[in-house]
Amino acid sequence: MKKIKAALLGCTGLVGRQFIRLLDDHPFFDLACLTASSGSAGKTCAAALADAGATMAGAAIRARVIRETTAAEIIRSGARVVFSALPAAAAGPLEAELRAAGLRVFSNAGAHRLDENVPLLIPEVNPDHLELCRAQLRDHEGFIVTNPNCVVAGLALVLKPLTALGLRAVTVTTFQAVSGGGRRGVAAWDILGNIVPFIAGEEEKIVRETGKILGELAGDHVDGSPIEIFPSCCRVPVREGHLQSVSAEFDRPVGREEIRNALARFAAEPQQLELPTAPAAPIIVHDGEDRPQPALDVNAGGHRRARGMVVGVGRLRPRGRRCDFFLLLHNTVRGAAGGSVLNAELAARRGLIPEGDE
Ligand SMILES: NC(=O)c1ccc[n+]([C@@H]2O[C@H](COP(=O)([O-])OP(=O)(O)OC[C@H]3O[C@@H](n4cnc5c(N)ncnc54)[C@H](OP(=O)(O)O)[C@@H]3O)[C@@H](O)[C@H]2O)c1
């Protein structure tokens, strides 16, 4: 397969630097353009990422000069695929402009997630929703594919195999890492030695986005899932990794072994196709009584490219029609950059991205 030229928007952010690591020497994509705000434009990647993030890239990428985030700059680079790690306000109009110019946009931002004909995709959960791209291609030269909010990226993945057991409702309390708010997201004074039981807009996103992802494709749109979701969100002083306490309610009594098997044996199209960023198994069930923990388990994944792509589940406690458990995901990898790269790999394998010329 010829490599496809790609642009990365927002390369200096916490999600952007994970993209750099994942796209460095990628078998499908060739990073032709890196952008950030006007404050970073003109600097090399190494200078702009002069903290721990700089170690994530190889020498060639570290020497690259960051461009301003304008449609003209991105189109001039020859990129056919765009990975967007911009804040939603900047992403919304620019992503639409790039779609109109024929580019295939894979976005982490919230701006287009709920647009009727835009897939909100987790490749293991709703790969059929990628067909919505064909509806977009009837009206536009290109398309936008989004990945969900970081909590939803782990929650919906774990709920998918449980739907076959008669899942009806889910109560979830989250313990979300500071990195979830971006580089300038949470002031140290507010979070050190503290827990903040509120994240603006997060609970609403969890309900709406999980409903769309677990919903049914119906022609040019998705009918939302009837599974009820009751979320409560907290910010905690953890660097990376969102832990979630989940209580799942079923329409019949459930046993530990059937829940464990449904989760541990779950595999889907990315595993069958052996996509480069797909882990061999997307869910690991931990048997240790104090796992999963962010400090120990957030980077699970198996091979190098899949590091941080596995969602950990532990402390399975079935009781009649309910089962309580914890889950953990890496918020900037499976919950952001890694999810987006996996979406693009699936789209490329399905022939939705024209191959490169070189
Ligand atoms: N963090 C997570 O766990 C997570 C998870 C899922 C989705 N997301 C979403 O992913 C996106 C990026 O999040 P993040 O955590 O990486 O944020 P971040 O650390 O604040 O990084 C934002 C990036 O966007 C650039 N930028 C900011 N304003 C811009 C503007 N007006 N024009 C052009 N570039 C601009 C920044 O460049 P400078 O460095 O030059 O300012 C930086 O590269 C957001 O939409 C977020 O909601 C984040």
Tab-separated table of C-alpha atoms and ligand atoms in Angstrom:
chain	number	residue	atom	x	y	z
A	1	MET	CA	0.000	0.000	0.000
A	2	LYS	CA	1.347	3.477	-0.914
A	3	LYS	CA	1.565	5.831	2.047
A	4	ILE	CA	-1.127	8.508	2.330
A	5	LYS	CA	-0.026	12.083	3.117
A	6	ALA	CA	-1.468	13.311	6.418
A	7	ALA	CA	-1.670	16.585	8.345
A	8	LEU	CA	-1.804	16.821	12.145
A	9	LEU	CA	-3.608	19.860	13.599
A	10	GLY	CA	-2.846	20.815	17.203
A	11	CYS	CA	0.449	18.890	17.322
A	12	THR	CA	1.719	20.591	20.497
A	13	GLY	CA	-1.234	19.604	22.722
A	14	LEU	CA	-1.526	16.567	24.979
A	15	VAL	CA	-3.449	14.704	22.291
A	16	GLY	CA	-1.256	16.088	19.485
A	17	ARG	CA	1.925	14.667	20.977
A	18	GLN	CA	0.340	11.196	21.225
A	19	PHE	CA	-0.533	11.506	17.526
A	20	ILE	CA	3.106	12.304	16.771
A	21	ARG	CA	4.200	9.117	18.525
A	22	LEU	CA	1.542	6.995	16.794
A	23	LEU	CA	2.072	8.444	13.302
A	24	ASP	CA	5.887	8.396	13.417
A	25	ASP	CA	6.851	5.737	10.844
A	26	HIS	CA	3.214	4.625	10.398
A	27	PRO	CA	2.721	1.930	7.708
A	28	PHE	CA	-0.297	3.715	6.089
A	29	PHE	CA	0.265	7.443	6.739
A	30	ASP	CA	3.097	9.898	6.126
A	31	LEU	CA	3.036	13.093	8.220
A	32	ALA	CA	3.362	15.903	5.657
A	33	CYS	CA	2.236	18.837	7.810
A	34	LEU	CA	2.129	19.677	11.525
A	35	THR	CA	0.203	22.703	12.784
A	36	ALA	CA	-0.601	24.494	16.040
A	37	SER	CA	-1.585	28.025	17.105
A	38	SER	CA	0.230	31.123	15.847
A	39	GLY	CA	2.204	31.059	19.135
A	40	SER	CA	3.924	27.799	18.106
A	41	ALA	CA	4.085	28.305	14.316
A	42	GLY	CA	7.659	28.703	13.019
A	43	LYS	CA	9.218	26.662	15.859
A	44	THR	CA	10.572	23.158	15.332
A	45	CYS	CA	8.657	20.334	16.995
A	46	ALA	CA	11.624	19.756	19.314
A	47	ALA	CA	11.545	23.407	20.481
A	48	ALA	CA	7.757	23.542	20.898
A	49	LEU	CA	7.657	20.210	22.743
A	50	ALA	CA	10.639	20.909	24.967
A	51	ASP	CA	9.226	18.810	27.808
A	52	ALA	CA	8.509	15.094	28.182
A	53	GLY	CA	6.482	15.080	24.936
A	54	ALA	CA	9.573	15.652	22.776
A	55	THR	CA	10.862	12.160	23.522
A	56	MET	CA	7.792	10.691	21.830
A	57	ALA	CA	8.983	11.504	18.267
A	58	GLY	CA	11.847	10.320	16.082
A	59	ALA	CA	14.589	12.725	14.934
A	60	ALA	CA	12.962	13.498	11.547
A	61	ILE	CA	9.727	14.706	13.118
A	62	ARG	CA	11.479	16.621	15.894
A	63	ALA	CA	13.283	18.733	13.264
A	64	ARG	CA	10.023	19.606	11.454
A	65	VAL	CA	8.771	23.210	11.499
A	66	ILE	CA	5.255	23.756	12.841
A	67	ARG	CA	2.848	25.597	10.511
A	68	GLU	CA	-0.079	27.868	11.272
A	69	THR	CA	-3.456	26.138	11.332
A	70	THR	CA	-5.070	27.494	8.173
A	71	ALA	CA	-6.954	25.617	5.435
A	72	ALA	CA	-4.581	27.050	2.791
A	73	GLU	CA	-1.483	25.770	4.617
A	74	ILE	CA	-2.964	22.291	5.085
A	75	ILE	CA	-4.172	21.978	1.473
A	76	ARG	CA	-0.807	23.234	0.153
A	77	SER	CA	0.962	20.377	2.012
A	78	GLY	CA	-0.740	17.825	-0.265
A	79	ALA	CA	-2.320	16.026	2.706
A	80	ARG	CA	-5.328	13.835	1.894
A	81	VAL	CA	-6.014	12.870	5.500
A	82	VAL	CA	-6.259	15.268	8.447
A	83	PHE	CA	-5.960	14.325	12.115
A	84	SER	CA	-7.469	17.064	14.261
A	85	ALA	CA	-6.513	17.642	17.913
A	86	LEU	CA	-7.772	21.230	18.084
A	87	PRO	CA	-10.089	22.741	20.679
A	88	ALA	CA	-13.716	22.404	19.485
A	89	ALA	CA	-14.215	26.123	18.750
A	90	ALA	CA	-11.278	26.218	16.325
A	91	ALA	CA	-12.008	22.741	14.924
A	92	GLY	CA	-15.681	23.207	13.959
A	93	PRO	CA	-15.439	25.624	10.989
A	94	LEU	CA	-11.963	24.515	9.846
A	95	GLU	CA	-12.880	20.812	9.687
A	96	ALA	CA	-15.956	21.690	7.585
A	97	GLU	CA	-13.780	23.778	5.241
A	98	LEU	CA	-11.285	20.920	4.841
A	99	ARG	CA	-14.108	18.449	4.128
A	100	ALA	CA	-15.396	20.825	1.429
A	101	ALA	CA	-11.880	20.795	-0.080
A	102	GLY	CA	-12.025	16.982	-0.407
A	103	LEU	CA	-9.967	15.976	2.635
A	104	ARG	CA	-10.752	13.038	4.922
A	105	VAL	CA	-10.851	14.514	8.439
A	106	PHE	CA	-10.442	12.356	11.579
A	107	SER	CA	-11.300	14.548	14.550
A	108	ASN	CA	-10.980	14.391	18.324
A	109	ALA	CA	-12.928	17.584	18.826
A	110	GLY	CA	-16.553	17.667	19.931
A	111	ALA	CA	-17.753	20.040	17.188
A	112	HIS	CA	-19.189	17.507	14.688
A	113	ARG	CA	-19.672	14.393	16.857
A	114	LEU	CA	-23.455	14.636	16.877
A	115	ASP	CA	-23.936	15.773	13.264
A	116	GLU	CA	-26.476	13.372	11.764
A	117	ASN	CA	-24.298	11.967	8.956
A	118	VAL	CA	-20.934	12.088	10.771
A	119	PRO	CA	-19.786	8.744	12.227
A	120	LEU	CA	-18.947	8.795	15.946
A	121	LEU	CA	-16.746	5.771	15.720
A	122	ILE	CA	-15.082	3.116	17.859
A	123	PRO	CA	-13.926	0.532	15.299
A	124	GLU	CA	-14.581	-2.442	17.605
A	125	VAL	CA	-18.089	-1.220	18.493
A	126	ASN	CA	-19.841	0.348	15.498
A	127	PRO	CA	-17.688	-0.133	12.374
A	128	ASP	CA	-20.903	-0.191	10.263
A	129	HIS	CA	-21.441	3.514	11.116
A	130	LEU	CA	-18.468	4.299	8.864
A	131	GLU	CA	-20.974	3.917	6.009
A	132	LEU	CA	-22.234	7.404	6.961
A	133	CYS	CA	-19.136	8.706	5.131
A	134	ARG	CA	-20.769	7.696	1.863
A	135	ALA	CA	-23.765	9.900	2.756
A	136	GLN	CA	-21.365	12.818	3.371
A	137	LEU	CA	-19.597	12.148	0.068
A	138	ARG	CA	-22.912	12.729	-1.758
A	139	ASP	CA	-22.986	16.331	-0.463
A	140	HIS	CA	-19.265	17.113	-0.002
A	141	GLU	CA	-15.949	16.354	-1.648
A	142	GLY	CA	-14.581	14.801	1.571
A	143	PHE	CA	-15.865	13.614	4.962
A	144	ILE	CA	-15.443	13.945	8.728
A	145	VAL	CA	-15.149	10.983	11.122
A	146	THR	CA	-15.083	11.677	14.860
A	147	ASN	CA	-14.030	9.708	17.902
A	148	PRO	CA	-15.886	10.112	21.177
A	149	ASN	CA	-15.241	11.898	24.433
A	150	CYS	CA	-12.486	10.118	26.380
A	151	VAL	CA	-14.810	8.538	28.987
A	152	VAL	CA	-17.146	7.232	26.285
A	153	ALA	CA	-14.248	5.674	24.321
A	154	GLY	CA	-13.739	3.188	27.199
A	155	LEU	CA	-17.307	2.906	28.448
A	156	ALA	CA	-18.983	2.145	25.100
A	157	LEU	CA	-16.245	-0.371	24.226
A	158	VAL	CA	-16.877	-2.324	27.432
A	159	LEU	CA	-20.683	-2.050	27.185
A	160	LYS	CA	-20.754	-3.412	23.605
A	161	PRO	CA	-20.145	-7.108	24.509
A	162	LEU	CA	-22.554	-6.747	27.448
A	163	THR	CA	-25.456	-5.683	25.189
A	164	ALA	CA	-25.785	-9.318	24.058
A	165	LEU	CA	-26.451	-10.306	27.719
A	166	GLY	CA	-29.506	-8.027	27.996
A	167	LEU	CA	-27.941	-4.765	29.214
A	168	ARG	CA	-30.659	-2.238	30.146
A	169	ALA	CA	-29.114	0.604	32.188
A	170	VAL	CA	-25.723	1.803	33.415
A	171	THR	CA	-24.726	4.011	36.337
A	172	VAL	CA	-21.160	5.289	36.006
A	173	THR	CA	-18.989	7.422	38.306
A	174	THR	CA	-15.741	8.650	36.774
A	175	PHE	CA	-12.322	9.497	38.279
A	176	GLN	CA	-10.786	11.498	35.425
A	177	ALA	CA	-7.104	12.399	35.010
A	178	VAL	CA	-5.917	15.996	34.817
A	179	SER	CA	-4.624	15.455	31.233
A	180	GLY	CA	-8.250	15.121	30.109
A	181	GLY	CA	-8.561	18.900	30.321
A	182	GLY	CA	-5.617	19.637	27.984
A	183	ARG	CA	-2.269	21.300	28.783
A	184	ARG	CA	-3.802	24.371	30.339
A	185	GLY	CA	-6.982	22.688	31.549
A	186	VAL	CA	-6.896	22.510	35.338
A	187	ALA	CA	-4.960	24.808	37.667
A	188	ALA	CA	-2.585	22.939	40.010
A	189	TRP	CA	-4.011	24.848	42.973
A	190	ASP	CA	-7.502	23.514	42.276
A	191	ILE	CA	-6.576	19.836	41.906
A	192	LEU	CA	-3.508	19.000	44.060
A	193	GLY	CA	-4.700	17.028	47.099
A	194	ASN	CA	-8.285	17.456	45.937
A	195	ILE	CA	-11.186	15.928	43.955
A	196	VAL	CA	-13.535	18.146	41.951
A	197	PRO	CA	-16.996	16.533	41.533
A	198	PHE	CA	-17.873	18.442	38.357
A	199	ILE	CA	-16.564	18.636	34.771
A	200	ALA	CA	-18.511	21.103	32.645
A	201	GLY	CA	-20.667	19.398	29.989
A	202	GLU	CA	-19.124	15.949	30.578
A	203	GLU	CA	-22.163	14.068	31.914
A	204	GLU	CA	-24.344	15.298	29.029
A	205	LYS	CA	-21.689	14.186	26.508
A	206	ILE	CA	-21.511	10.704	28.064
A	207	VAL	CA	-25.277	10.208	27.703
A	208	ARG	CA	-25.575	11.550	24.151
A	209	GLU	CA	-22.411	10.035	22.688
A	210	THR	CA	-22.845	6.563	24.224
A	211	GLY	CA	-26.418	6.554	22.893
A	212	LYS	CA	-25.229	7.349	19.357
A	213	ILE	CA	-22.370	4.815	19.354
A	214	LEU	CA	-24.508	1.936	20.649
A	215	GLY	CA	-27.374	2.983	18.342
A	216	GLU	CA	-28.517	1.374	15.076
A	217	LEU	CA	-27.487	2.634	11.654
A	218	ALA	CA	-30.685	3.539	9.772
A	219	GLY	CA	-29.755	4.703	6.271
A	220	ASP	CA	-28.227	8.177	6.511
A	221	HIS	CA	-28.493	8.519	10.303
A	222	VAL	CA	-28.268	6.574	13.586
A	223	ASP	CA	-31.225	5.730	15.836
A	224	GLY	CA	-30.018	6.158	19.455
A	225	SER	CA	-29.722	3.164	21.813
A	226	PRO	CA	-32.480	2.692	24.437
A	227	ILE	CA	-29.894	1.751	27.131
A	228	GLU	CA	-30.134	4.323	29.935
A	229	ILE	CA	-26.909	5.948	31.194
A	230	PHE	CA	-26.634	7.768	34.567
A	231	PRO	CA	-23.190	9.440	34.853
A	232	SER	CA	-21.425	11.418	37.625
A	233	CYS	CA	-18.010	12.885	36.810
A	234	CYS	CA	-15.025	13.837	39.005
A	235	ARG	CA	-11.589	15.291	38.212
A	236	VAL	CA	-8.852	13.633	40.320
A	237	PRO	CA	-5.117	14.396	40.747
A	238	VAL	CA	-3.931	11.632	38.381
A	239	ARG	CA	-1.734	12.377	35.350
A	240	GLU	CA	-3.109	9.928	32.783
A	241	GLY	CA	-5.920	7.366	32.831
A	242	HIS	CA	-9.639	7.681	33.493
A	243	LEU	CA	-10.939	5.161	36.048
A	244	GLN	CA	-14.697	4.497	36.002
A	245	SER	CA	-16.899	2.744	38.577
A	246	VAL	CA	-19.690	1.076	36.582
A	247	SER	CA	-22.908	-0.551	37.759
A	248	ALA	CA	-24.599	-2.376	34.868
A	249	GLU	CA	-28.221	-3.540	35.081
A	250	PHE	CA	-29.474	-6.454	32.941
A	251	ASP	CA	-32.931	-7.809	32.123
A	252	ARG	CA	-32.059	-11.147	33.796
A	253	PRO	CA	-29.673	-12.449	36.487
A	254	VAL	CA	-26.050	-12.601	35.285
A	255	GLY	CA	-23.055	-14.661	36.464
A	256	ARG	CA	-19.386	-13.754	36.891
A	257	GLU	CA	-18.104	-16.241	34.281
A	258	GLU	CA	-20.456	-15.154	31.507
A	259	ILE	CA	-19.579	-11.467	32.082
A	260	ARG	CA	-15.883	-12.275	32.281
A	261	ASN	CA	-15.977	-14.377	29.104
A	262	ALA	CA	-18.015	-11.794	27.180
A	263	LEU	CA	-15.431	-9.120	27.993
A	264	ALA	CA	-12.179	-11.104	27.766
A	265	ARG	CA	-13.126	-12.896	24.514
A	266	PHE	CA	-14.394	-9.765	22.774
A	267	ALA	CA	-12.692	-9.034	19.455
A	268	ALA	CA	-13.941	-7.323	16.321
A	269	GLU	CA	-13.004	-6.080	12.848
A	270	PRO	CA	-9.774	-4.223	13.842
A	271	GLN	CA	-8.444	-7.467	15.380
A	272	GLN	CA	-9.538	-9.589	12.392
A	273	LEU	CA	-7.914	-7.121	9.960
A	274	GLU	CA	-4.846	-6.784	12.250
A	275	LEU	CA	-4.917	-2.994	11.870
A	276	PRO	CA	-1.532	-1.516	12.920
A	277	THR	CA	-2.860	0.262	16.055
A	278	ALA	CA	-5.291	-2.495	17.111
A	279	PRO	CA	-4.411	-4.514	20.218
A	280	ALA	CA	-4.806	-8.304	19.971
A	281	ALA	CA	-7.701	-8.026	22.460
A	282	PRO	CA	-9.305	-4.624	23.162
A	283	ILE	CA	-10.381	-5.516	26.742
A	284	ILE	CA	-8.277	-7.117	29.498
A	285	VAL	CA	-10.016	-8.508	32.586
A	286	HIS	CA	-7.803	-8.111	35.667
A	287	ASP	CA	-8.187	-10.725	38.408
A	288	GLY	CA	-6.118	-8.872	41.055
A	289	GLU	CA	-8.378	-7.514	43.783
A	290	ASP	CA	-6.912	-3.967	43.552
A	291	ARG	CA	-6.748	-3.541	39.742
A	292	PRO	CA	-6.919	-1.782	37.332
A	293	GLN	CA	-4.915	1.213	38.588
A	294	PRO	CA	-3.838	4.196	36.448
A	295	ALA	CA	-0.218	4.009	37.661
A	296	LEU	CA	0.104	0.294	36.844
A	297	ASP	CA	-2.255	-0.482	34.007
A	298	VAL	CA	-2.853	2.572	31.806
A	299	ASN	CA	-0.342	1.600	29.094
A	300	ALA	CA	-1.637	-1.923	28.471
A	301	GLY	CA	-1.674	-2.820	24.800
A	302	GLY	CA	0.699	-5.604	23.832
A	303	HIS	CA	2.732	-4.556	20.788
A	304	ARG	CA	4.426	-1.102	20.521
A	305	ARG	CA	1.811	0.635	18.375
A	306	ALA	CA	-1.079	-0.565	20.554
A	307	ARG	CA	0.397	0.770	23.819
A	308	GLY	CA	-2.477	2.453	25.720
A	309	MET	CA	-5.163	0.983	23.412
A	310	VAL	CA	-6.447	-1.724	25.802
A	311	VAL	CA	-9.252	-0.989	28.251
A	312	GLY	CA	-8.782	-2.719	31.623
A	313	VAL	CA	-11.717	-4.101	33.608
A	314	GLY	CA	-11.541	-5.424	37.162
A	315	ARG	CA	-13.363	-6.157	40.408
A	316	LEU	CA	-16.295	-7.859	38.667
A	317	ARG	CA	-19.070	-8.156	41.266
A	318	PRO	CA	-22.339	-9.675	39.916
A	319	ARG	CA	-25.411	-9.578	42.185
A	320	GLY	CA	-28.726	-10.792	40.673
A	321	ARG	CA	-29.516	-8.625	37.651
A	322	ARG	CA	-26.623	-6.192	38.340
A	323	CYS	CA	-22.891	-6.374	37.878
A	324	ASP	CA	-20.521	-3.767	39.347
A	325	PHE	CA	-16.975	-3.311	38.061
A	326	PHE	CA	-14.197	-0.781	37.456
A	327	LEU	CA	-12.770	0.108	34.068
A	328	LEU	CA	-9.673	2.075	33.105
A	329	LEU	CA	-8.632	3.634	29.801
A	330	HIS	CA	-5.759	5.814	28.633
A	331	ASN	CA	-7.585	9.073	27.909
A	332	THR	CA	-5.143	10.575	25.406
A	333	VAL	CA	-4.499	7.269	23.577
A	334	ARG	CA	-7.579	4.982	23.364
A	335	GLY	CA	-9.657	8.008	24.401
A	336	ALA	CA	-8.191	10.350	21.775
A	337	ALA	CA	-5.226	10.026	19.362
A	338	GLY	CA	-5.094	6.207	19.231
A	339	GLY	CA	-8.853	5.975	18.673
A	340	SER	CA	-8.581	8.446	15.798
A	341	VAL	CA	-5.664	6.647	14.130
A	342	LEU	CA	-7.549	3.337	14.419
A	343	ASN	CA	-10.584	4.992	12.770
A	344	ALA	CA	-8.418	6.156	9.871
A	345	GLU	CA	-6.784	2.732	9.506
A	346	LEU	CA	-10.229	1.114	9.215
A	347	ALA	CA	-11.383	3.751	6.702
A	348	ALA	CA	-8.222	3.193	4.640
A	349	ARG	CA	-8.711	-0.595	4.623
A	350	ARG	CA	-12.315	-0.090	3.531
A	351	GLY	CA	-11.166	1.967	0.540
A	352	LEU	CA	-12.588	5.268	1.810
A	353	ILE	CA	-9.248	7.094	1.502
A	354	PRO	CA	-7.633	7.382	-1.930
A	355	GLU	CA	-4.063	6.017	-1.833
A	356	GLY	CA	-1.040	8.335	-2.126
A	357	ASP	CA	0.850	9.062	-5.370
A	358	GLU	CA	4.434	8.615	-4.209
B	1	LIG	N1	-7.019	15.491	26.585
B	1	LIG	C1	-7.827	14.461	26.408
B	1	LIG	O1	-7.814	13.470	27.173
B	1	LIG	C2	-8.808	14.452	25.244
B	1	LIG	C3	-9.534	13.300	25.012
B	1	LIG	C4	-10.455	13.262	23.956
B	1	LIG	C5	-10.610	14.366	23.148
B	1	LIG	N2	-9.897	15.509	23.413
B	1	LIG	C6	-10.108	16.645	22.501
B	1	LIG	O2	-8.924	16.769	21.684
B	1	LIG	C7	-8.692	18.155	21.407
B	1	LIG	C8	-7.273	18.510	21.881
B	1	LIG	O3	-7.178	18.300	23.295
B	1	LIG	P1	-5.807	18.490	24.094
B	1	LIG	O4	-6.062	17.935	25.436
B	1	LIG	O5	-4.654	18.006	23.294
B	1	LIG	O6	-5.722	20.111	24.181
B	1	LIG	P2	-4.430	21.027	24.443
B	1	LIG	O7	-3.399	20.291	25.213
B	1	LIG	O8	-4.966	22.295	24.987
B	1	LIG	O9	-3.849	21.297	22.958
B	1	LIG	C9	-4.543	22.099	22.021
B	1	LIG	C10	-3.776	22.174	20.703
B	1	LIG	O10	-4.492	23.036	19.808
B	1	LIG	C11	-3.690	24.193	19.462
B	1	LIG	N3	-4.583	25.354	19.425
B	1	LIG	C12	-5.252	25.926	20.455
B	1	LIG	N4	-6.027	26.952	20.004
B	1	LIG	C13	-5.809	27.030	18.668
B	1	LIG	C14	-6.310	27.889	17.648
B	1	LIG	N5	-7.198	28.857	17.895
B	1	LIG	N6	-5.880	27.696	16.376
B	1	LIG	C15	-4.983	26.706	16.090
B	1	LIG	N7	-4.484	25.863	17.019
B	1	LIG	C16	-4.896	26.012	18.295
B	1	LIG	C17	-2.628	24.278	20.550
B	1	LIG	O11	-1.488	24.934	20.018
B	1	LIG	P3	-0.473	25.801	20.974
B	1	LIG	O12	0.320	24.799	21.777
B	1	LIG	O13	0.349	26.526	19.967
B	1	LIG	O14	-1.342	26.677	21.820
B	1	LIG	C18	-2.374	22.792	20.828
B	1	LIG	O15	-1.553	22.251	19.807
B	1	LIG	C19	-9.806	18.945	22.106
B	1	LIG	O16	-10.861	19.164	21.185
B	1	LIG	C20	-10.261	17.989	23.201
B	1	LIG	O17	-11.592	18.200	23.604
B	1	LIG	C21	-8.990	15.571	24.424
